XYZ file of C-alpha atoms in Angstrom:
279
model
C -36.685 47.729 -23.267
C -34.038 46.318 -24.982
C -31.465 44.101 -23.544
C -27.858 44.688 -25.288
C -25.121 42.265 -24.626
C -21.700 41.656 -25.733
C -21.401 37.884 -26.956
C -18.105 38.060 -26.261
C -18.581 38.437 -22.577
C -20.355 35.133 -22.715
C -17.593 32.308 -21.288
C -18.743 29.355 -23.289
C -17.187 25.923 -22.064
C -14.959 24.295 -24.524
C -15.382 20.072 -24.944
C -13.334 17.818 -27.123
C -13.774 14.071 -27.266
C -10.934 11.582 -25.815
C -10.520 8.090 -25.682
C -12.940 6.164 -22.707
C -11.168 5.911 -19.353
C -13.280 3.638 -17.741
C -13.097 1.235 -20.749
C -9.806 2.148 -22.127
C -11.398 3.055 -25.622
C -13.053 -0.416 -26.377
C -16.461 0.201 -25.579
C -16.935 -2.782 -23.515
C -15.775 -3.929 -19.549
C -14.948 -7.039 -19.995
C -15.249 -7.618 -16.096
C -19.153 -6.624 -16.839
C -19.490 -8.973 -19.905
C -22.744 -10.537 -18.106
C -24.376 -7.035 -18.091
C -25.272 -5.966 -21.967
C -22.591 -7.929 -23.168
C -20.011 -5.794 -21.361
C -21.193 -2.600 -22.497
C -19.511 0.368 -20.684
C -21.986 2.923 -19.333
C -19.356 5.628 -18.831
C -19.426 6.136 -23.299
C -22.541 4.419 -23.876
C -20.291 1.951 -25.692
C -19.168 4.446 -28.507
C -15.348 4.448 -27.255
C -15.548 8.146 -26.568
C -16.127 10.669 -24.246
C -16.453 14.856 -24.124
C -14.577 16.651 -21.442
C -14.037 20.201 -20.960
C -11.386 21.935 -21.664
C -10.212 23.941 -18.467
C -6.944 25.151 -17.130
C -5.223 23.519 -14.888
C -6.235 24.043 -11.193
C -3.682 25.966 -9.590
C -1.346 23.792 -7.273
C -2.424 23.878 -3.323
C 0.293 23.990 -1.525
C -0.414 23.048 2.439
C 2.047 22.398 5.174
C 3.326 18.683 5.159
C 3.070 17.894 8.865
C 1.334 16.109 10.671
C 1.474 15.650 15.157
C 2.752 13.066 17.362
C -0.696 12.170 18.267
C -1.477 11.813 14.775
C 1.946 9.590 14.179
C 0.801 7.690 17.176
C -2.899 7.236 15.826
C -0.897 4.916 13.931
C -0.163 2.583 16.043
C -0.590 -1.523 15.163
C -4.197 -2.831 16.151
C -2.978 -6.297 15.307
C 0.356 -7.868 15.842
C -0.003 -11.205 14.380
C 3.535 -12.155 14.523
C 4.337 -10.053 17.371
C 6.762 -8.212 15.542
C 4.757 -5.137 14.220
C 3.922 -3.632 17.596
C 7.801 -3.559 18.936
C 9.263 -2.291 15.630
C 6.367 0.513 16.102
C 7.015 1.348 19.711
C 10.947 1.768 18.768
C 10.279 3.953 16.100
C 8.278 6.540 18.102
C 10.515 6.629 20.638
C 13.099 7.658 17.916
C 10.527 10.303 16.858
C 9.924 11.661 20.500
C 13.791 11.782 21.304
C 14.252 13.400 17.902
C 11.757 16.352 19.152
C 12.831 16.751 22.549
C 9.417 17.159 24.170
C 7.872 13.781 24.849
C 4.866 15.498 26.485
C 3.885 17.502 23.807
C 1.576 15.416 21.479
C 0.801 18.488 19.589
C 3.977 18.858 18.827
C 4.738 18.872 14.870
C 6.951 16.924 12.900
C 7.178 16.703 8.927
C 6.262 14.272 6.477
C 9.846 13.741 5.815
C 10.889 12.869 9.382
C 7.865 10.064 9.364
C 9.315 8.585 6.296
C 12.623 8.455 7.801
C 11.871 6.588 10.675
C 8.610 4.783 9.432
C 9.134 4.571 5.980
C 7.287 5.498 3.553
C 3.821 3.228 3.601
C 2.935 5.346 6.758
C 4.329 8.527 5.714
C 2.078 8.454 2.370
C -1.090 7.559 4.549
C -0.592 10.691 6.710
C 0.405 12.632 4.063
C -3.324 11.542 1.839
C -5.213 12.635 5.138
C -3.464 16.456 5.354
C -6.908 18.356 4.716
C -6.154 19.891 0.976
C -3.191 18.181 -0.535
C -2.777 18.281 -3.911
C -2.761 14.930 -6.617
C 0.785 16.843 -7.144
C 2.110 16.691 -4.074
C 1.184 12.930 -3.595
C 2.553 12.177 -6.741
C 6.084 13.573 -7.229
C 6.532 11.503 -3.389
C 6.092 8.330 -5.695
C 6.377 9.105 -9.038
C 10.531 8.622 -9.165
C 9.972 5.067 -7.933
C 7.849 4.706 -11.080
C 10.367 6.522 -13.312
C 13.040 4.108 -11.989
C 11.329 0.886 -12.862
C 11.010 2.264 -16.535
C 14.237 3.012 -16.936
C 15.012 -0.558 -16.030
C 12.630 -2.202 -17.980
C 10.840 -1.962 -21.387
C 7.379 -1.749 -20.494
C 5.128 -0.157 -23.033
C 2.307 0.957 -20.298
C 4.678 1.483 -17.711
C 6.631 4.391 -19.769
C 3.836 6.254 -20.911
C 2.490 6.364 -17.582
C 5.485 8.227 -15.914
C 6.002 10.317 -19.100
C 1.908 11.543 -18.565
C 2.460 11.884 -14.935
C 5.666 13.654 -14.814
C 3.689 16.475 -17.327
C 0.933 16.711 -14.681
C 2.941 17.117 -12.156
C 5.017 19.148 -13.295
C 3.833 21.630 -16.326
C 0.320 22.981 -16.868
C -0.392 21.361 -20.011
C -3.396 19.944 -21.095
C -2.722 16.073 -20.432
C -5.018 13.062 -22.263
C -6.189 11.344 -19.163
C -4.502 8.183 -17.897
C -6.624 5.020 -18.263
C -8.593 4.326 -14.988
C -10.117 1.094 -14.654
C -10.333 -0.770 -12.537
C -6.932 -2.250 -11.332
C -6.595 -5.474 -13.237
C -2.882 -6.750 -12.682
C -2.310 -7.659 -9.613
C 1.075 -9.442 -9.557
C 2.547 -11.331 -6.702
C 5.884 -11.928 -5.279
C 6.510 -14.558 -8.167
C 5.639 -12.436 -10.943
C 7.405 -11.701 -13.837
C 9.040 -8.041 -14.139
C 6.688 -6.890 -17.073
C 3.501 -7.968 -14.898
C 5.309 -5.913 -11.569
C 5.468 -2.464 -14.213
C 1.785 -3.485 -15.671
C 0.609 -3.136 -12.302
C 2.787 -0.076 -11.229
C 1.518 2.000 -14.156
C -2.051 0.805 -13.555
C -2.019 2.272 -9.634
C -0.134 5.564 -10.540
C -2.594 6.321 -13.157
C -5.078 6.080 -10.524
C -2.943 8.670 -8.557
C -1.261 10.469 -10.768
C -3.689 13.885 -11.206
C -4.850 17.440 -10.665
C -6.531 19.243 -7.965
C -7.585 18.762 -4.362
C -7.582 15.252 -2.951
C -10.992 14.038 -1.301
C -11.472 13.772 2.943
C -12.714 10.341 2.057
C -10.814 7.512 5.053
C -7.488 6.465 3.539
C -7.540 8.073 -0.305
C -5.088 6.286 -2.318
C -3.190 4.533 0.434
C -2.919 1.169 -0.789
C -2.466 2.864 -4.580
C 0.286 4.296 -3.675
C 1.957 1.279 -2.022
C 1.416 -0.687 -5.402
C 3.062 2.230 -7.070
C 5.892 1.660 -4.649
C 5.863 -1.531 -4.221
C 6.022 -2.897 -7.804
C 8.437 -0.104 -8.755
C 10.663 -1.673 -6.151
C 9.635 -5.541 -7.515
C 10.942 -4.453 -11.262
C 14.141 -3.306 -10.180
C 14.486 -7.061 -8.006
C 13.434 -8.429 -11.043
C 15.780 -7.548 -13.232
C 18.660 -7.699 -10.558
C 17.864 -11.126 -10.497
C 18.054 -11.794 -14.637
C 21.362 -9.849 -14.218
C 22.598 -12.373 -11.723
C 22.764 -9.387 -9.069
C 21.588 -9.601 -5.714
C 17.734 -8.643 -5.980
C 17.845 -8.305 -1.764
C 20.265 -5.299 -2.731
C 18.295 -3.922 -5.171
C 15.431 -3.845 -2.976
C 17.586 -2.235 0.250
C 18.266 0.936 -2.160
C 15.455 1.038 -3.756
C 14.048 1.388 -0.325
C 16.260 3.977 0.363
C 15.668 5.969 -2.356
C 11.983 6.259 -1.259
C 12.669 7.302 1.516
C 14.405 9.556 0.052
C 11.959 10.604 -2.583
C 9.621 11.333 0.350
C 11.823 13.691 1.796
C 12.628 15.970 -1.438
C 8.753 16.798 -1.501
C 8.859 17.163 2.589
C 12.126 18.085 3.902
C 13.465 16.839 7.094
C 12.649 18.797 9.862
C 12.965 17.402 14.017
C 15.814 15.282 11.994
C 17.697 17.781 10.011
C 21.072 18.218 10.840
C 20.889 14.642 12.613
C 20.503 12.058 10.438
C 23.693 9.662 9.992
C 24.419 6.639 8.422
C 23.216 4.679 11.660
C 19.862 6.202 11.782
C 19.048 5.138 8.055
């Protein structure tokens, strides 16, 4: 018996060779320098790696909402300054008036209305533990934070990163991977604005992606308050060597990403009533 096949049938998989993300195309970790002389595993020290070549996974699109209880899950377990607890408790009772049905803690609400009243550090952590949410989705919420901090600045890292993440979030071309490493700048409040936008690219290229996020506790969370967070340093920054008020700078910033968080989930117990008094 003969067996007659059509090679054409046969799907072979596709690689091509890009630059090491784990090492940034060096070859060697320097935080590992004690181990081989540094030599990163992830190439085998040759600077490269194979990857297939696949099409994009399709978006997966799931509802943006969490409960009440899971908003109140939330709440403070330490209050060290005995200011975190009060702020929270005011909050919810904005987001309980705001649905009418204090009762109900099944009752829904949307990302967007948790950003509004939270902001967004708590909004993003609910929004990472929806069961199937996409890199996308997680990214456009912080990605414009990023964008603005590049447009103020001249940050070599910082711009490629948006301009990569904006085409995976937004086309389905076939991206060179962002450089993942582990996060090496961490700048603090007295940091320069070029060290702020180091570290801002370095977390979003952590985030920035394709496909369906892991059920792992708390994916991303504090990622995507560096993202965030540094954005909103650079644009201080800068106020500051422009002789501009970096406190302003850093009130709309803040508002923007709020904002930003509710153009991926629209307002929802809050539509309709939002004012100038509730922001």
């Amino acid at each position: 018996m003969v067996l007659i096949f059509d090679p054409k049938a046969i799907q072979i998989t596709k690689f091509k060779k890009v630059k090491c993300t784990r090492c940034n195309g060096t070859g060697r970790v320097r935080k590992y320098k004690h181990i081989e002389n540094g030599k990163c595993f992830a190439c085998n020290g040759t600077r490269w790696v194979s990857i297939a070549i696949e099409p994009p996974p399709a978006l997966n699109e799931v509802p943006l909402s969490v409960t009440l209880q899971q908003v109140k899950n939330e709440w403070p377990q330490h209050d060290s300054f005995g200011t975190s607890v009060p702020r929270f408790k005011a909050n919810f009772e904005k987001l309980l008036a705001a649905v009418g049905r204090r009762d109900d803690m099944a009752a829904t609400v949307s990302i967007g209305d948790v950003g509004w009243v939270f902001g967004n550090g708590i909004a993003h952590k609910l929004a990472l533990n929806i069961p199937g949410v996409d890199f996308r989705t997680i990214t456009r919420m912080i990605l414009p934070a990023a964008e603005r901090a590049a447009a103020a600045i001249n940050e070599p890292s910082l711009s490629h990163a948006v301009a990569v993440a904006r085409k995976l979030v937004d086309t389905n071309e076939e991206v060179e991977p962002l450089h993942r490493a582990h996060i090496r700048n961490f700048a603090g409040h007295r940091d320069t604005a070029e060290s702020h936008a180091k570290a801002c690219a370095e977390a979003l290229a952590v985030v920035a992606g394709r496909g369906v996020i892991g059920s792992y506790p708390n994916p991303l969370m504090f990622e995507c308050l560096w993202v965030t967070g540094h954005a909103s340093s650079v644009l201080q920054e800068m106020a500051r060597r422009q002789s501009a008020d970096p406190s302003e700078a850093a009130r709309l910033e803040g508002q923007r990403q709020m904002e930003d968080v509710c153009a991926v989930s629209p307002l929802h117990v809050f539509a309709g009533k939002v004012d100038d008094s509730t922001a």
